[in-house]
XYZ file of C-alpha atoms in Angstrom:
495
model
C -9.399 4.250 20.670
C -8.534 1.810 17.882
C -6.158 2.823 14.946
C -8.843 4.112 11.811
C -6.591 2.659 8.523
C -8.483 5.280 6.809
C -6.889 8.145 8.686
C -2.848 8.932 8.030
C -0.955 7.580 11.334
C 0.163 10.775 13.558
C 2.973 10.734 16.139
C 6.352 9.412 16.084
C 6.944 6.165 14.470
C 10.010 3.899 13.999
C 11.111 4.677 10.645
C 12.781 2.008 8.362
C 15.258 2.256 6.386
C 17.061 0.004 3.856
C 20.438 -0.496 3.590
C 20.621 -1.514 -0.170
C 18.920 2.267 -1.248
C 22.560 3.122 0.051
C 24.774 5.193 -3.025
C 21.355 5.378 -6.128
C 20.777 8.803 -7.323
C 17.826 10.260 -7.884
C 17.738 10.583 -11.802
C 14.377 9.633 -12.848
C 11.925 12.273 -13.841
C 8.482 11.659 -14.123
C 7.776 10.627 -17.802
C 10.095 8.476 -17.468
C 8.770 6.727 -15.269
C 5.805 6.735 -17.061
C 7.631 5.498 -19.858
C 9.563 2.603 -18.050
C 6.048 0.957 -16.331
C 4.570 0.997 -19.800
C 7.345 -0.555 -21.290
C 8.548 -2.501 -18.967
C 5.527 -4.944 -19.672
C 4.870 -3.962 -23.526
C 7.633 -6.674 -24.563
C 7.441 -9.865 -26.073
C 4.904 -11.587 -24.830
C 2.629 -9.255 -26.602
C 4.991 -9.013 -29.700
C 5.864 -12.643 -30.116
C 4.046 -14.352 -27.073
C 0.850 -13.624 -28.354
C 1.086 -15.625 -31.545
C 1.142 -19.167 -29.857
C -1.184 -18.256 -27.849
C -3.785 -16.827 -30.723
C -3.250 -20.395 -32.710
C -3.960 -22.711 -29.577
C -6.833 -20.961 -27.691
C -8.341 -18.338 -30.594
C -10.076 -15.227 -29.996
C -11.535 -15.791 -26.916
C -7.992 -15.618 -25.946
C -9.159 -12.155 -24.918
C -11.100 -13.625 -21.691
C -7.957 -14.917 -20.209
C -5.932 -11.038 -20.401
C -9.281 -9.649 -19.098
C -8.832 -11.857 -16.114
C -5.257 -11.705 -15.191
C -5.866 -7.785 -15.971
C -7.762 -7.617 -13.123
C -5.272 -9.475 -10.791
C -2.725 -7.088 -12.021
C -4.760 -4.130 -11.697
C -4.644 -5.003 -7.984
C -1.167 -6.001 -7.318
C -0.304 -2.719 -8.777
C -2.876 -0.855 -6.709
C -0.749 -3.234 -3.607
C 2.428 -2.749 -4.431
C 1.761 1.087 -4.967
C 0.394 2.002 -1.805
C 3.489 0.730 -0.134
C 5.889 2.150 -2.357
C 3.960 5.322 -1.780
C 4.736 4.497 2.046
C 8.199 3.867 1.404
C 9.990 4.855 -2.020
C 13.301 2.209 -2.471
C 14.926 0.597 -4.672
C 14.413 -2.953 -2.842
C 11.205 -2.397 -4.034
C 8.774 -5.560 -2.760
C 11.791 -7.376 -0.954
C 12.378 -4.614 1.402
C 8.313 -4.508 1.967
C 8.783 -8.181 2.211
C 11.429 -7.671 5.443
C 9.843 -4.241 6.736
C 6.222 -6.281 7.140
C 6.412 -9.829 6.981
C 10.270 -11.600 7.675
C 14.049 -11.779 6.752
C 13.165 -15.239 5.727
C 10.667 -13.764 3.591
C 12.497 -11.085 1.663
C 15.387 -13.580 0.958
C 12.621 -15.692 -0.618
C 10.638 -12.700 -2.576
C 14.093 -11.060 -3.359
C 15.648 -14.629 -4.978
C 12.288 -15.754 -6.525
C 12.414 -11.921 -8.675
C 16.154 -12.022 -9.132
C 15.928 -15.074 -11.053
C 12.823 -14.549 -12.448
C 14.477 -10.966 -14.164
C 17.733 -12.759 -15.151
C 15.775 -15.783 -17.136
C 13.155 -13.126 -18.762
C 16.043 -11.567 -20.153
C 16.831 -14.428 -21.804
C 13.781 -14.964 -23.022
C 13.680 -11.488 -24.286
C 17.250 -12.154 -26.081
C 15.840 -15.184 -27.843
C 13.140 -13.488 -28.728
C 15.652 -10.421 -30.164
C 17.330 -13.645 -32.447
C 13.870 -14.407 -33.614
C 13.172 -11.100 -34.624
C 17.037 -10.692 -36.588
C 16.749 -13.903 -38.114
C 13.564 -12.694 -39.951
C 15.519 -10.826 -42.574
C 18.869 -13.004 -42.079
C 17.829 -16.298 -41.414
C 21.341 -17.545 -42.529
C 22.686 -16.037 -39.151
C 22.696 -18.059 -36.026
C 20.440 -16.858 -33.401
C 23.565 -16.917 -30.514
C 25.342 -14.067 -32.434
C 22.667 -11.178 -32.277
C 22.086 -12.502 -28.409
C 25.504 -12.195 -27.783
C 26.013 -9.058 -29.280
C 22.377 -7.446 -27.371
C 23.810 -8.567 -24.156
C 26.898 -6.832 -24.563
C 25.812 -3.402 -25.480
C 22.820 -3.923 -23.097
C 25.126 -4.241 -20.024
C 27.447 -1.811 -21.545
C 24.823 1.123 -21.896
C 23.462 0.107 -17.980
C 27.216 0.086 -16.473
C 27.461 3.785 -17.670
C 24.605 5.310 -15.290
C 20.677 5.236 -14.419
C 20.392 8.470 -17.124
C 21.437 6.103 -19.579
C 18.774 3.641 -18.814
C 16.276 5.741 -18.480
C 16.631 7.873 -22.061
C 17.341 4.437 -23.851
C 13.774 2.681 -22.160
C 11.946 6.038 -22.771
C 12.364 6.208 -25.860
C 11.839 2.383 -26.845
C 8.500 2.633 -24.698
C 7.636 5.784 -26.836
C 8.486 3.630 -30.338
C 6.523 0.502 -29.229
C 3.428 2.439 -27.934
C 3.392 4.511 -31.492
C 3.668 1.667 -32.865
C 1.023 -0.417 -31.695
C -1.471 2.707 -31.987
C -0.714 2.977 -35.331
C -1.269 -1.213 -36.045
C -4.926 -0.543 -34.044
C -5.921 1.742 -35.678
C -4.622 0.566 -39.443
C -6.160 -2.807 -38.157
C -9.790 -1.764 -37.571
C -9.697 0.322 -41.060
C -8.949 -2.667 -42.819
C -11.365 -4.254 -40.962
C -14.211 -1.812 -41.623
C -13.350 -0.408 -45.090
C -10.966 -3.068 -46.286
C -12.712 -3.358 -49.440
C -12.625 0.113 -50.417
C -8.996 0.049 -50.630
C -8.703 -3.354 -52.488
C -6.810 -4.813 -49.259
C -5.043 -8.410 -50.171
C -6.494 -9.340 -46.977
C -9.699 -11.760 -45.181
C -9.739 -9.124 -42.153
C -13.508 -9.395 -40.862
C -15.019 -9.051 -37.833
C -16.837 -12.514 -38.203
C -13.254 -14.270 -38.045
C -13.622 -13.702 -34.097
C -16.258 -16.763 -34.278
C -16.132 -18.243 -37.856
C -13.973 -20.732 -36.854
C -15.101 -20.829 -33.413
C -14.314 -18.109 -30.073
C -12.527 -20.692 -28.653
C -11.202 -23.069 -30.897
C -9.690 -25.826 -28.488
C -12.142 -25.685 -26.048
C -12.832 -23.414 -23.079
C -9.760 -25.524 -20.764
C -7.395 -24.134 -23.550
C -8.341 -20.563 -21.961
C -6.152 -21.759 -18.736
C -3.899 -24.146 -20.911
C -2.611 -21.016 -22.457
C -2.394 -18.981 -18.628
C 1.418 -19.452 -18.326
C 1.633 -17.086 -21.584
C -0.685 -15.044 -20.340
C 1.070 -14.591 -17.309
C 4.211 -13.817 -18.650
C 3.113 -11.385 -20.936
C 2.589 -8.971 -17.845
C 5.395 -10.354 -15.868
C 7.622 -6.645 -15.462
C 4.547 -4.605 -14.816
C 5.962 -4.218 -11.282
C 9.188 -2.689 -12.562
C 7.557 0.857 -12.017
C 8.441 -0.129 -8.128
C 12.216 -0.674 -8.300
C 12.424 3.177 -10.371
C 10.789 4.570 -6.950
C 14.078 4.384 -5.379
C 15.942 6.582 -8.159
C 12.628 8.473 -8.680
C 12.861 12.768 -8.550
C 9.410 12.811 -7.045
C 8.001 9.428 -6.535
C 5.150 11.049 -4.087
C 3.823 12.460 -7.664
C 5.047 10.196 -10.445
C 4.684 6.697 -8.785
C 0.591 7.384 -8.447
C -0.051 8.088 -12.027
C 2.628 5.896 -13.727
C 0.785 2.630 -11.278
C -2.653 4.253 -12.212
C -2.540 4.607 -16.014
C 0.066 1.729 -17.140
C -2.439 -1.382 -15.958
C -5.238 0.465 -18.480
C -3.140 1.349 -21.015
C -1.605 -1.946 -20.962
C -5.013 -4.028 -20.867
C -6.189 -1.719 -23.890
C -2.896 -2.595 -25.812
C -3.108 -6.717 -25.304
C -6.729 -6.850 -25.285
C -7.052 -3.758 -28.371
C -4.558 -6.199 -30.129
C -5.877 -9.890 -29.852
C -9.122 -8.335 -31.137
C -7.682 -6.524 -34.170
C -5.111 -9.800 -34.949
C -8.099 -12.114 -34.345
C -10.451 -9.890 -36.574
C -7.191 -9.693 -39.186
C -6.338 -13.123 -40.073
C -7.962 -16.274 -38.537
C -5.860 -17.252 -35.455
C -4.680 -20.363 -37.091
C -2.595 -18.787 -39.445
C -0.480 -17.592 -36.162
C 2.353 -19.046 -34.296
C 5.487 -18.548 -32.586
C 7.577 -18.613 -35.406
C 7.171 -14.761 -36.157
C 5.793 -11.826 -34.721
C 1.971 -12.358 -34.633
C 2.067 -8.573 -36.561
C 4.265 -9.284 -38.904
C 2.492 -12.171 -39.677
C -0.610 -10.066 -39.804
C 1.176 -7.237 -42.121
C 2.977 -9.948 -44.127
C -0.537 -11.252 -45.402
C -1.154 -7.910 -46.721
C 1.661 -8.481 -49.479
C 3.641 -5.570 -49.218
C 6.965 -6.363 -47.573
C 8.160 -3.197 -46.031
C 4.851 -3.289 -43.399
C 6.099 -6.382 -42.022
C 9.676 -5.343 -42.053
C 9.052 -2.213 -40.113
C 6.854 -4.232 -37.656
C 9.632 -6.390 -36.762
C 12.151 -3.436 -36.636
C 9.790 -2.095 -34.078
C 9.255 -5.637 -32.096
C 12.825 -6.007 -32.134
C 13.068 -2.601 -30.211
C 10.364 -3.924 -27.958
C 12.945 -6.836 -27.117
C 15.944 -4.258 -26.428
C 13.782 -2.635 -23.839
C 12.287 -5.654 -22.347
C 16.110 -6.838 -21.858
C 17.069 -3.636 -20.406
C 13.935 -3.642 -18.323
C 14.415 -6.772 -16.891
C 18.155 -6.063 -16.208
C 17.409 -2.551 -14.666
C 14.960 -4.599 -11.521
C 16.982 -7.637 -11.577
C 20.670 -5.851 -10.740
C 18.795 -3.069 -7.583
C 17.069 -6.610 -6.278
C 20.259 -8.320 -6.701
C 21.866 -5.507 -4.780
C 19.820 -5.197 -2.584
C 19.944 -8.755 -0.775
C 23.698 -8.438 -0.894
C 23.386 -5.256 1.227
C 21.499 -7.525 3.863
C 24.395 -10.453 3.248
C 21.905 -12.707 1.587
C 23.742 -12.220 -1.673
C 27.543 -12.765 -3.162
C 29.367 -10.077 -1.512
C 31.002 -8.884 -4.986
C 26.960 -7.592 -6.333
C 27.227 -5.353 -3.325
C 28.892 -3.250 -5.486
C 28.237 0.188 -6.744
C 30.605 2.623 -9.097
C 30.956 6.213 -8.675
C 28.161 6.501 -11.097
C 25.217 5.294 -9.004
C 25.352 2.180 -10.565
C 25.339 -1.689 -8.975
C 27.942 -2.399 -11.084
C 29.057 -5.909 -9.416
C 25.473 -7.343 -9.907
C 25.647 -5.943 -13.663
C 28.543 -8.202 -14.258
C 27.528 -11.071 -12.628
C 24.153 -10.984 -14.684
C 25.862 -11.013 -17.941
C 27.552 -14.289 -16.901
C 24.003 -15.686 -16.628
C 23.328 -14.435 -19.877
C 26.053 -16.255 -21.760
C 24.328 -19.077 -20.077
C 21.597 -18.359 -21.775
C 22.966 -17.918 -24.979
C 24.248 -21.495 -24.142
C 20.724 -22.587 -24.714
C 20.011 -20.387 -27.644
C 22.914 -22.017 -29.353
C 22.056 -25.620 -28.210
C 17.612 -25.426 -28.844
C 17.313 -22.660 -31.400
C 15.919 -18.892 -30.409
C 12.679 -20.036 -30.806
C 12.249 -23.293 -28.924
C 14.891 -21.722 -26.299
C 12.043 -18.864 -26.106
C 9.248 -20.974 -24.943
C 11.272 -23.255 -22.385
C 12.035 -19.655 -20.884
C 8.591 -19.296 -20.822
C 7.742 -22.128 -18.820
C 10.226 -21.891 -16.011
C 9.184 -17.959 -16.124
C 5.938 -18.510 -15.010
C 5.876 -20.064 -12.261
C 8.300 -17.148 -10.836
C 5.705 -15.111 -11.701
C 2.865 -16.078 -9.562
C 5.374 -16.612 -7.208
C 6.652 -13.449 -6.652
C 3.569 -11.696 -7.263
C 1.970 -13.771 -4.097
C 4.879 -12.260 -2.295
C 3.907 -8.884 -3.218
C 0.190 -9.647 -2.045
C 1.150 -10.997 1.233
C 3.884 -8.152 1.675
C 0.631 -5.691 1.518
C -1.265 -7.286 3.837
C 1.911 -7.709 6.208
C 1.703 -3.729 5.456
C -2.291 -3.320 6.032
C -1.588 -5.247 9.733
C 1.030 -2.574 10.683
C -1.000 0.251 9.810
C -4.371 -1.144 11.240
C -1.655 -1.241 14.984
C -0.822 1.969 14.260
C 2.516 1.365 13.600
C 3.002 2.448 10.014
C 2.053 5.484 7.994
C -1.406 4.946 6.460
C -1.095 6.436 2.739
C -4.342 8.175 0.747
C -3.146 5.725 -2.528
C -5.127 2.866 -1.334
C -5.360 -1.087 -2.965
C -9.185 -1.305 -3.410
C -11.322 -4.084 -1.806
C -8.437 -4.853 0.876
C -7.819 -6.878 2.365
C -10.674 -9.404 0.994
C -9.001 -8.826 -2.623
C -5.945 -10.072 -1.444
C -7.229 -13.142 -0.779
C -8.778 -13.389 -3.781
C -6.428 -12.656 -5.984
C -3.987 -15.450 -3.568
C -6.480 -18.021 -4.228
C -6.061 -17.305 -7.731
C -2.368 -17.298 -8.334
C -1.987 -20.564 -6.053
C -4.485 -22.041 -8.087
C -3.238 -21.436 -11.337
C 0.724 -21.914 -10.305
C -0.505 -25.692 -9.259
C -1.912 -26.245 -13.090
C 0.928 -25.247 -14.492
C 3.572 -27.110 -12.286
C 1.321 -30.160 -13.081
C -0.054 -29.022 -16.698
C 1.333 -32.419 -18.539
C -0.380 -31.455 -21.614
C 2.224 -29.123 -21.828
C 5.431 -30.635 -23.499
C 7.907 -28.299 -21.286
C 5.766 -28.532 -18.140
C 8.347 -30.229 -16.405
C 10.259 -27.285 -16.375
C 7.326 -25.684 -14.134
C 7.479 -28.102 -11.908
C 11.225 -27.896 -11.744
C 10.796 -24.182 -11.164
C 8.849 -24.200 -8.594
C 10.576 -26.956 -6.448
C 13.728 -24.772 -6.744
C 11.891 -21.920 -5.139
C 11.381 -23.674 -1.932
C 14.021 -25.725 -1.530
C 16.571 -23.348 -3.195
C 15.601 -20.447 -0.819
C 14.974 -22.718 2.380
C 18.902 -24.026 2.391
C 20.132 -20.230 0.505
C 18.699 -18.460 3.776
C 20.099 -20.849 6.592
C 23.850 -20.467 4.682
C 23.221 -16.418 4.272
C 22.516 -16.357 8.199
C 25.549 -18.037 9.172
C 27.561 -16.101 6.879
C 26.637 -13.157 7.604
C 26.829 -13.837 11.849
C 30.775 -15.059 10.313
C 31.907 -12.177 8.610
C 29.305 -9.647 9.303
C 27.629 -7.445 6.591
C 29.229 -6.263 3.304
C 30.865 -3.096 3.323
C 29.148 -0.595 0.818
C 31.762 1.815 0.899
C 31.493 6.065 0.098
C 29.231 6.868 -2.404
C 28.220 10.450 -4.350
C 25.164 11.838 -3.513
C 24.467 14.442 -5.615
C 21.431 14.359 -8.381
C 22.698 13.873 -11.810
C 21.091 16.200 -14.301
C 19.027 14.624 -16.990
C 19.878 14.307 -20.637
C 16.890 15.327 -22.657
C 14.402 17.579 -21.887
C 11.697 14.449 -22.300
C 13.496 13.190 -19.261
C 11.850 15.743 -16.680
């Protein structure tokens, strides 16, 4: 009788198991995990991101997050069922070796490591932005600098540290923008009643036009809209150092993709309805831009206090998924042998080190282009990464879906709707839209797309014949004794 995938698998199966989950406690209580999928993706491209967007493609800029909402509905509802299957800390590139191909992982696993390392970047430009609103005078290199620092600093101390410190961020920003929706649509509706220095209307979502440049400026603006989502999938890596990731992993994958679509979509709507979308850029903060034209200057400087925050948590985010990943390939000798490394503390501390050399890189660029125009060439090269390593994650789950439908691998009740036709789908659509913007010369930094995405394949191709014969040389790292007891956690939020 054929294998039903509907049915859980019974009898003994061979049971995987990753070397890189090697040494991790298990630290993470539930709301934080909660906490850490929301804001993991609540970071600048909704708090600075947004703005450029809003001035080239105007409101209907909406249509395009409904879309890619959708797509990353699904990839959560994909990636969730096998982390349901298989809680670890290699997150999608052990799924990647499990159910499709050593090749593979070292591709998905490179393709997110560097994708995490230049986000953070981008998110410590951003942080510059954000200072240099009330000190312009000050360079944007020195607050980068001095975020990466006490960033790394706070992660080398242990996973209880990261998770209080993103918990708490994710609580600020999600206040926060609550708060702005719900100020926003009274000043919209009774505006006038309180004498509001303001033009907020609802007919400023087509006075000047829905979309003002066009309906192509919809996908024009794509690689934005992309990154704005792009650590969504962070909620995976946390499985590994999850308490109970049986329980928490379902509802954290199940509520952040709404409350995340409500929050981008809920705010282009109020900021288009606010201010006509030509007064926005990527200059500022899209909100503080919006608060600013109400004339009272504390709104706008409490705005960017809280966007600021938003960029300390996307940086430790980003670092958090990029370090385990990191890890993890060295485990499997397809990484430098030092970021195999973890303290007493649970922590990868050699990948932690060798990410804040990349960092100073980046504040190389800060220092040489300016935060701001550093920001958006981050933004282009991120993108492409992106769809990238999300169309790793889709083909990991239907590598997954094959082994279950033979029976050889646990079917779970947390189940990716629609599969595996809306796997396809959703391919078709992040191929698609990775080939406009590798070839998207309307876009001044395109090039750096293109340059992106060549790296991927060729970088990876030659990185995964020299891993082999290194490893078949010298053999596999040693990882060494680690503690295995649970560290307690250090709020009562945390549980």
């Amino acid at each position: 009788m054929p294998f039903d995938p509907k049915e859980p698998a019974t009898g003994p199966m061979p049971t995987y198991e990753d070397r890189g989950d090697e040494g991790y406690k298990k630290s993470l209580g539930n709301f934080q995990i909660q906490m850490i999928a929301i804001g993991g993706a609540i970071g600048v491209g909704l708090f600075l991101g947004i703005g450029q967007r809003l001035a080239t493609a105007g409101p209907a800029l909406v249509l395009s997050y409904l879309v890619v909402s959708v797509v990353v509905y699904l990839l959560m509802r994909a990636l969730g069922e096998m982390v349901i299957y298989r809680p670890t800390t290699g997150a999608w590139v052990s799924y990647a070796r499990e159910f499709v191909s050593d090749r593979f992982a070292y591709m998905t696993g490179w393709i997110h490591v560097v994708l995490a390392a230049v986000a953070g970047v981008g998110e410590i430009a951003a942080l510059a932005v954000y200072v240099q609103f009330w000190w312009p005078e000050i360079p944007g290199w020195i607050p980068s600098l001095v975020a990466a620092l006490v960033i790394v600093g706070c992660n080398l101390l242990s996973v209880k540290l990261y998770g209080f410190i993103e918990t708490w961020a994710a609580m600020i920003k999600v206040l926060a923008i609550l708060l702005f929706l719900i100020a926003g649509i009274i000043l919209v509706v009774a505006g006038d009643i309180f004498n509001a220095p303001t033009v907020a209307s609802v007919s400023n979502l087509w006075s000047e036009g829905f979309a003002t440049s066009g309906v192509l400026a919809l996908v024009v603006v794509m690689s934005g809209v992309v990154f704005s989502y792009s650590a969504i999938e962070i909620v995976g890596v946390s499985a590994g150092e999850a308490k109970d990731p049986e329980r928490s992993m379902p509802r954290a994958i199940n509520s952040v993709v709404l409350r995340i679509a409500l929050f981008y979509i809920g705010s282009i709507l109020v900021l288009s309805m606010l201010l006509p979308t030509q007064q926005y850029s990527g200059n500022e903060s899209p909100f503080v831009t919006a608060l600013g034209s109400l004339n009272i200057p504390a709104l706008a400087g409490i705005m960017n206090f809280v966007v600021l925050t938003a960029a300390i948590s996307g940086v430790n985010a980003t670092l958090y998924a990029c370090v385990r990943l990191l890890r993890n390939l060295a485990a499997h000798g397809q990484a430098p042998r030092v970021t195999a490394t973890v303290s007493k503390r649970g922590v990868p501390s050699g990948a932690l080190i060798c990410l804040l050399g990349f960092y100073l890189l980046g504040i190389i660029l800060i220092y040489a282009l300016g935060a701001a125009s550093a920001f958006e060439v981050v933004l282009s090269a991120c993108a492409v990464f992106i769809l990238f390593g999300w169309i790793s994650i889709f083909v990991s789950h239907i590598g997954y879906r094959r082994k279950v439908a033979r029976g050889e691998a646990h079917a779970v009740n947390f189940r990716m709707p629609g599969a595996p036709v809306t796997n396809y789908i959703c391919l078709a659509f992040l191929i698609i839209v990775a080939l406009y913007i590798m070839f998207d010369f309307s876009n001044p930094h395109w090039y750096y797309s293109l340059i992106a995405g060549v790296v991927i394949v060729v970088g990876t191709t030659i990185g995964f014949s020299a891993s082999k014969r290194s490893v078949a040389k010298n053999g596999l790292p040693d990882l060494g004794p680690f503690a295995s007891h649970e560290e307690e956690p250090l709020d009562p939020v945390q549980r």
